[in-house]
CSV table of C-alpha atoms in Angstrom, one decimal:
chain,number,residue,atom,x,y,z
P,761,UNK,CA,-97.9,-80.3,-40.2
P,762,UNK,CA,-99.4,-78.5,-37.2
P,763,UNK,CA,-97.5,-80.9,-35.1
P,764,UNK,CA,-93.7,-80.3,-37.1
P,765,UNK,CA,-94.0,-76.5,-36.9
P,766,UNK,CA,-94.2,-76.9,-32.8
P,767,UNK,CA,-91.3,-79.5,-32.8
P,768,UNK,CA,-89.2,-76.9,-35.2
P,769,UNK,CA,-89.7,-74.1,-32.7
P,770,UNK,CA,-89.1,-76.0,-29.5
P,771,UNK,CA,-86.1,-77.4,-31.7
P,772,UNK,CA,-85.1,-73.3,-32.2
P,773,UNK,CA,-85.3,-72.9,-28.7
P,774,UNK,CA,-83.5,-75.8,-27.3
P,775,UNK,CA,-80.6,-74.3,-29.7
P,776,UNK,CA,-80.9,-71.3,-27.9
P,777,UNK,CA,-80.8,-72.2,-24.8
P,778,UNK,CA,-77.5,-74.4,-25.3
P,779,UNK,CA,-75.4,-71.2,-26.5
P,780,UNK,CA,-72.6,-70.8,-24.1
P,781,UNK,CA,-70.6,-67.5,-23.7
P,782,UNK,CA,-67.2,-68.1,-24.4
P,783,UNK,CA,-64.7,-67.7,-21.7
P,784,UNK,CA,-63.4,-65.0,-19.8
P,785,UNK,CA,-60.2,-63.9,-20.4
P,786,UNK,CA,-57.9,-62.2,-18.2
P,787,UNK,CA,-56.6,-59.1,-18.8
P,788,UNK,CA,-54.8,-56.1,-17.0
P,789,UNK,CA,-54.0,-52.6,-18.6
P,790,UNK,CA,-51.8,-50.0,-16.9
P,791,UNK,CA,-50.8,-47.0,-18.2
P,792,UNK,CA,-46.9,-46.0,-19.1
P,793,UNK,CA,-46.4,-42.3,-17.8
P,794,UNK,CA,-43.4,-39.7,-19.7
P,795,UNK,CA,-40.6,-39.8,-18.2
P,796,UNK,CA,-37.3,-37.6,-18.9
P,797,UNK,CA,-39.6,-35.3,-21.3
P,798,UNK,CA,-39.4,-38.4,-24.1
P,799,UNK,CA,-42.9,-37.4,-25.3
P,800,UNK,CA,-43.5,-41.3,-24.9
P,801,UNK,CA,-46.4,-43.0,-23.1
P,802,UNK,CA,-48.8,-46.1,-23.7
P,803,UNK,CA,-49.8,-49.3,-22.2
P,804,UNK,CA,-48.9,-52.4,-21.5
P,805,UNK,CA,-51.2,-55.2,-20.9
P,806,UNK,CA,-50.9,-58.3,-19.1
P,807,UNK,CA,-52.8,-61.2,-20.8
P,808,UNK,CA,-53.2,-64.6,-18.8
P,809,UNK,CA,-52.8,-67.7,-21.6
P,810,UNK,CA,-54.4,-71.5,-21.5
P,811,UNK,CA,-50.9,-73.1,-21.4
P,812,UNK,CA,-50.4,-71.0,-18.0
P,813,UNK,CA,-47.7,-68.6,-19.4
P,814,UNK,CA,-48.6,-64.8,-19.2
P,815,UNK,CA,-48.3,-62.3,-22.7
P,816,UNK,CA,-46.9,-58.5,-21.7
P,817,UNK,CA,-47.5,-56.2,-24.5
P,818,UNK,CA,-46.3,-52.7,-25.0
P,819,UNK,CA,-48.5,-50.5,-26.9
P,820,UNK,CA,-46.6,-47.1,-27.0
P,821,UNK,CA,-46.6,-43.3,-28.9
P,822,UNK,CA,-44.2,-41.1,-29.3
P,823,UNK,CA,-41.3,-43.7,-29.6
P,824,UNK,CA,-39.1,-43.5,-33.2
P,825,UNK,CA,-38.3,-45.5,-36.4
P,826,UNK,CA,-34.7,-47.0,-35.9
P,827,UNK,CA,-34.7,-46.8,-32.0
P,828,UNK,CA,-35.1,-50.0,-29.8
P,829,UNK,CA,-36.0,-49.5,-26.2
P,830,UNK,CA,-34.9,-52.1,-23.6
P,831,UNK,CA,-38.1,-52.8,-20.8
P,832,UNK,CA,-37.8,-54.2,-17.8
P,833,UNK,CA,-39.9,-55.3,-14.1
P,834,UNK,CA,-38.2,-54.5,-11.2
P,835,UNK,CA,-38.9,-55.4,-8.0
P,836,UNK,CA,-40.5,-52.5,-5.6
P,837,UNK,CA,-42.1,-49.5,-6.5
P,838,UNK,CA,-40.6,-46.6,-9.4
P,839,UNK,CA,-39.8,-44.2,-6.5
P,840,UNK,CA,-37.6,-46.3,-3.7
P,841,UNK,CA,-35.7,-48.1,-7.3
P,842,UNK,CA,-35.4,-52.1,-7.6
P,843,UNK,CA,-33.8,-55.0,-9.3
P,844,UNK,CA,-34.6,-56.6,-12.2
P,845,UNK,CA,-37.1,-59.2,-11.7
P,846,UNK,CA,-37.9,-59.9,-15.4
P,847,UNK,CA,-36.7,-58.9,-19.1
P,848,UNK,CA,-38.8,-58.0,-21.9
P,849,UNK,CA,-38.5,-57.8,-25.4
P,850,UNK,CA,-37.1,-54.4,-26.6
P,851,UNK,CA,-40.2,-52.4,-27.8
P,852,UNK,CA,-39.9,-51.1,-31.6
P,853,UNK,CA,-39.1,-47.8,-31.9
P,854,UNK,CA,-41.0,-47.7,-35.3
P,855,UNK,CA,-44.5,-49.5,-34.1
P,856,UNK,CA,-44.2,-49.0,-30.5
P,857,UNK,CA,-44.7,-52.7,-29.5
P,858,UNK,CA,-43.3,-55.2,-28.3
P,859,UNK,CA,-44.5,-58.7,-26.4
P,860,UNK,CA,-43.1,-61.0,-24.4
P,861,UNK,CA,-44.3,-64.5,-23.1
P,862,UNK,CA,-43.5,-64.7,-19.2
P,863,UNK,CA,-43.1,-68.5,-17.3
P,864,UNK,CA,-40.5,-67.5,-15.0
P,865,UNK,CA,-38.5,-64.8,-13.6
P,866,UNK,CA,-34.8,-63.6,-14.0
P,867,UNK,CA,-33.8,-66.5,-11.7
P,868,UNK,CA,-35.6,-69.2,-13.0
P,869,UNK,CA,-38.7,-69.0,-10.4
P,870,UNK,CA,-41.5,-70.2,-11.8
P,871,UNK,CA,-44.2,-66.8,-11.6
P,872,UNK,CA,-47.9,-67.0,-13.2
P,873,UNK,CA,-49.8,-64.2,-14.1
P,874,UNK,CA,-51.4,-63.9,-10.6
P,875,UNK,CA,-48.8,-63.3,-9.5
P,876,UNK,CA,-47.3,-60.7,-11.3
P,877,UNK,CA,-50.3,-58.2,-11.3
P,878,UNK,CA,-50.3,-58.7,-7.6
P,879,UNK,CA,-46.8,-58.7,-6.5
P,880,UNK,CA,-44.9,-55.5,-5.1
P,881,UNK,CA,-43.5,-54.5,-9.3
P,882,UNK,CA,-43.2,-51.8,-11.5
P,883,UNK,CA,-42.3,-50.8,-15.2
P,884,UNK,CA,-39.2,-49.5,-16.7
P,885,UNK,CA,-38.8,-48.5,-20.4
P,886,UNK,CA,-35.4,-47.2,-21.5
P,887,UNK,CA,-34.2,-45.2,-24.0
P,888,UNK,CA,-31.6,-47.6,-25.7
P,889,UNK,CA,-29.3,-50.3,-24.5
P,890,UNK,CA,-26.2,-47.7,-24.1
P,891,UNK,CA,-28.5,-45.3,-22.1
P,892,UNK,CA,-30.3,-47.8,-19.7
P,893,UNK,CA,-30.0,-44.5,-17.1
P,894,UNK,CA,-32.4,-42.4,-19.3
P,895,UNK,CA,-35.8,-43.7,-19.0
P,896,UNK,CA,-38.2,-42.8,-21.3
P,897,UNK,CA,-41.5,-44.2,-19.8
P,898,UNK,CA,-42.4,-46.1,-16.4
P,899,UNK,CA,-45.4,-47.3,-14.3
P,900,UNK,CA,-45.9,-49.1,-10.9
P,901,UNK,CA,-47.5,-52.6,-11.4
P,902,UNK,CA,-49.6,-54.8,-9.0
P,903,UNK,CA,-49.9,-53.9,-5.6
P,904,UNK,CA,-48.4,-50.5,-6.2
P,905,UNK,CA,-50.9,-49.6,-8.7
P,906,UNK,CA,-51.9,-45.9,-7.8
P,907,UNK,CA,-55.6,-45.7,-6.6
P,908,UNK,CA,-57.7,-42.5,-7.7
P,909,UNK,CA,-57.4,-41.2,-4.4
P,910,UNK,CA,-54.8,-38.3,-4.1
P,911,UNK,CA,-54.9,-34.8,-1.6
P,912,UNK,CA,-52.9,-32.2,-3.1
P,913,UNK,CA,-51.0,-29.6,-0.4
P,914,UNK,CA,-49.5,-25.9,-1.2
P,915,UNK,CA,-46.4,-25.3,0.1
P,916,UNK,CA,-46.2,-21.7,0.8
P,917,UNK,CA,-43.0,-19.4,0.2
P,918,UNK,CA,-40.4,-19.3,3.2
P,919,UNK,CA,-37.3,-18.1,3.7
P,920,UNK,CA,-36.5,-18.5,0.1
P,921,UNK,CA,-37.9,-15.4,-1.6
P,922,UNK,CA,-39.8,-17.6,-4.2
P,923,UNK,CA,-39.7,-20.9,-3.9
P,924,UNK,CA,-43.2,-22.2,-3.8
P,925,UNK,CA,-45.3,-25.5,-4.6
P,926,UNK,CA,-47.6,-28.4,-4.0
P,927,UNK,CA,-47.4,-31.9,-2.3
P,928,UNK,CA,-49.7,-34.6,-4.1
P,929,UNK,CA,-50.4,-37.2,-1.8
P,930,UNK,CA,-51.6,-40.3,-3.8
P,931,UNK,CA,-52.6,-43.5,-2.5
P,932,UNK,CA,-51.7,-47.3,-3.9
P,933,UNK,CA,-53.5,-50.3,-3.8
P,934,UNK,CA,-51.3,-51.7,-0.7
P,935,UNK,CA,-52.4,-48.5,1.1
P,936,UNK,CA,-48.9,-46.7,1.0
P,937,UNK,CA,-48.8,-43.4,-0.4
P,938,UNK,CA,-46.7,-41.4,-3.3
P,939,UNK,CA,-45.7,-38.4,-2.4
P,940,UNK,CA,-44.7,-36.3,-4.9
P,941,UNK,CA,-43.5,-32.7,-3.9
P,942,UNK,CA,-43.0,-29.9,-7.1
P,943,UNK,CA,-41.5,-26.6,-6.1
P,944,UNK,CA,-41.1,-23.4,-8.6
P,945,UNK,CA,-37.9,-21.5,-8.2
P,946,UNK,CA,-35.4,-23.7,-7.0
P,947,UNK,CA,-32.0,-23.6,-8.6
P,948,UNK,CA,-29.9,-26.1,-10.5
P,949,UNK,CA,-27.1,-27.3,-8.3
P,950,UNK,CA,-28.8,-27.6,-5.1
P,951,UNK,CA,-30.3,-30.2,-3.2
P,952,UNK,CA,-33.3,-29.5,-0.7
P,953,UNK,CA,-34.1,-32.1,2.4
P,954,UNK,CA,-37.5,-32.6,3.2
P,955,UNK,CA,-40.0,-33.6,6.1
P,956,UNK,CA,-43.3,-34.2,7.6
P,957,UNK,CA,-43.2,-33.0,11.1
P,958,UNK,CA,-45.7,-33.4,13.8
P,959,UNK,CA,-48.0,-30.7,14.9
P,960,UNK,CA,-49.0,-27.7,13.1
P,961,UNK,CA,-46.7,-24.8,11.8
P,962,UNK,CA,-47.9,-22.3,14.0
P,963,UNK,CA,-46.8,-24.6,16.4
P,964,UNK,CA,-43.7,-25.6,15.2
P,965,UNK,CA,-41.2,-26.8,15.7
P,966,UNK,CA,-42.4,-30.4,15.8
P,967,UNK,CA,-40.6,-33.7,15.7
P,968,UNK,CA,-40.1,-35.6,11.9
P,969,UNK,CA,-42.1,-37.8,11.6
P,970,UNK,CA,-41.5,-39.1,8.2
P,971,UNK,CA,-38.4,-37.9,6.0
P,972,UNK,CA,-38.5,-37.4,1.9
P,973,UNK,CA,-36.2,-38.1,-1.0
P,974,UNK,CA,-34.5,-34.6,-1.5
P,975,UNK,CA,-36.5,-32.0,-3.8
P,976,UNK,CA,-33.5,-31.8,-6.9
P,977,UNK,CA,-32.9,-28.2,-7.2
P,978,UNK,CA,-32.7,-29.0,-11.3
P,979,UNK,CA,-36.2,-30.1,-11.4
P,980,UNK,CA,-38.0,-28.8,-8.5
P,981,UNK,CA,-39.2,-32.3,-7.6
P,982,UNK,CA,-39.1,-34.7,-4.9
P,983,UNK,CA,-40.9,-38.2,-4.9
P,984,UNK,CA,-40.9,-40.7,-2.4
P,985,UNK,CA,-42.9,-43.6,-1.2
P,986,UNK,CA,-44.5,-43.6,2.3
P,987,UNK,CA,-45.0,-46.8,4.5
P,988,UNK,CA,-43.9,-46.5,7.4
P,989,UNK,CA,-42.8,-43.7,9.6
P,990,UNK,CA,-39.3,-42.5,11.0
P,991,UNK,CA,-37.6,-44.4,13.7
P,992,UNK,CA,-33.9,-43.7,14.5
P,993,UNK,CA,-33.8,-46.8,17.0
P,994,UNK,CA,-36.0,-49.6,15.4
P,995,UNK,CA,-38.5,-50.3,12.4
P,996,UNK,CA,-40.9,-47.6,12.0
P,997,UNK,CA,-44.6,-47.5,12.7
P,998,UNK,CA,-46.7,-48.8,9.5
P,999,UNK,CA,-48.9,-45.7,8.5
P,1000,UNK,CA,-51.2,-45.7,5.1
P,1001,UNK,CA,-52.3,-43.2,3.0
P,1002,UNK,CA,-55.7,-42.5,5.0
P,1003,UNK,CA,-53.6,-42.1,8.0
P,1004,UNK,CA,-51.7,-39.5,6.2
P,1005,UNK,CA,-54.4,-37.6,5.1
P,1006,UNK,CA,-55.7,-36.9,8.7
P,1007,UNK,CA,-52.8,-36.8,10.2
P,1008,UNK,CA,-51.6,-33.5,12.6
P,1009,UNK,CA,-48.3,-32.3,10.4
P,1010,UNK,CA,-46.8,-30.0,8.3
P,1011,UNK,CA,-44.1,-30.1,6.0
P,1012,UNK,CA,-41.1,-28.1,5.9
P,1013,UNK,CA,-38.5,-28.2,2.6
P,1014,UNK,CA,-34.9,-26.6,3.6
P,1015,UNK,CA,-32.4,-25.0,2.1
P,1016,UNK,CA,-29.8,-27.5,2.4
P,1017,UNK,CA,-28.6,-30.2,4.9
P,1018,UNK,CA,-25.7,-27.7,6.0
P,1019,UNK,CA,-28.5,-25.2,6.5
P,1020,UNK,CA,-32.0,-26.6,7.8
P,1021,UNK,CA,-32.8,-23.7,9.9
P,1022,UNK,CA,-33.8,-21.6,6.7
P,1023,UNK,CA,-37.1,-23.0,5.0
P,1024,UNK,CA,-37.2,-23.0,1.2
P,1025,UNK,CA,-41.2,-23.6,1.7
P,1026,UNK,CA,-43.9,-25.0,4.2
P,1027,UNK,CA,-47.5,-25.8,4.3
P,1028,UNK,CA,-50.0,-27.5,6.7
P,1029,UNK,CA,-51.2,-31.4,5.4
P,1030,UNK,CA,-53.6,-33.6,6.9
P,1031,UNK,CA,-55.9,-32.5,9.7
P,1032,UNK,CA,-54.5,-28.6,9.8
P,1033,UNK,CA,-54.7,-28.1,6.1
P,1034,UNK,CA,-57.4,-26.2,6.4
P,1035,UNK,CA,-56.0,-23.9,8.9
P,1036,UNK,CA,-53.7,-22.5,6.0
């Protein structure tokens, strides 16, 4: 008897042993961000499958009953724009989902799921299929994938009795940098040209180094995506987010492109921010 119990609990413990954790399955998440003041946000999820194809699911609030929205992934990044490099299934207004199995993209080419959270993508969700213009919710994919590193800047009132704001520097996977610029008091209408000059502003005037999407007078806001700098006669120089961050500029934000020598707003970035 003696002798069974022992072979019963070494028979327990050999079981245990054997147990295998099941596989790991691969999975990204990114987060879908308002756009256009929809009040709609979310997720969508990337899900590697066994027979090699790749699941994109939409998991989104705010969208309503009756409404379908057309998704996209573009090529690029959400701030320079992009064709379309895959469709998805509409999401469903009334449960906010949607998922689509992915093989290939628009033109056939074969794509796995690799790929696709480590290409150079983002996200589009639209408001309907009459109003593809008005997006409704969006997020930069893969390599563009924003970082938690971000340096915010004030830009001070200029010329323009009270026009002031901030400069959020945020930094991507790749290294390049978002640069989003959000002024107070600008006025529908007009359009405001941007730059990061070299130097400081008590020193100014410096040369541009690096030139912004126009701040929209309607909104206040400006965003562009940095990776290289200006170069009027050949490909700019490659600089990354950590180079921006200590680098000797300021920005200036002008009245119009008719009218650069008044200044809407300024501030110091980089190495003389805290000169301010």
């Amino acid at each position: 008897m003696t002798l069974a119990m022992i072979a019963g609990l070494t028979s327990c413990n050999n079981d245990d042993d054997s147990i295998i954790d099941p596989p790991a399955v691969d999975i990204k998440e990114y987060t879908l961000i308002e756009k256009s003041d929809s009040g709609v946000s979310g997720t969508v999820t990337f899900t590697k499958n066994d027979d090699g194809s790749t699941s994109v699911a939409f998991e989104l609030e705010g969208t309503e009953d009756g409404n379908m929205h057309p998704a996209h992934i573009h090529f690029g990044n959400a701030a320079d724009g992009g064709e379309i490099a895959i469709s998805l299934e509409a999401v469903d207004g009334e449960t906010g989902m949607s998922t689509t199995e992915i093989t290939e993209l628009e033109d056939g080419t074969e794509v796995t799921y690799e790929e696709l959270i480590e290409f150079d993508r983002y996200i589009k969700v639209h408001l309907s299929a009459d109003e593809l213009e008005t997006i409704v919710a969006q997020t930069d994919i893969g390599e563009n994938e924003l970082t938690a590193e971000s340096e915010s800047y004030d830009l001070a009132e200029a010329d323009i009795e009270g026009v002031i704001g901030t400069a959020t520097f945020e930094e991507r996977e790749n290294g390049e940098t978002l640069v989003t610029i959000m002024l107070e008091g600008t006025e529908e209408g007009n359009t405001h040209p941007a730059h990061i000059h070299a130097g400081s502003i008590e020193d100014a005037p410096g040369a541009i180094i690096i030139t912004f999407n126009p701040v929209n007078g309607s909104t206040g806001l400006s965003v562009t995506n940095i990776a290289v700098t200006d170069d009027t006669e050949e490909e700019g120089e490659a600089i990354t987010y950590e180079d921006l961050i200590d680098f000797d500029g300021y920005i200036n934000v002008h009245e119009s492109e008719d009218n650069l020598d008044t200044l809407a707003a300024q501030g110091n970035i980089g190495a003389n921010a805290t000169e301010d």
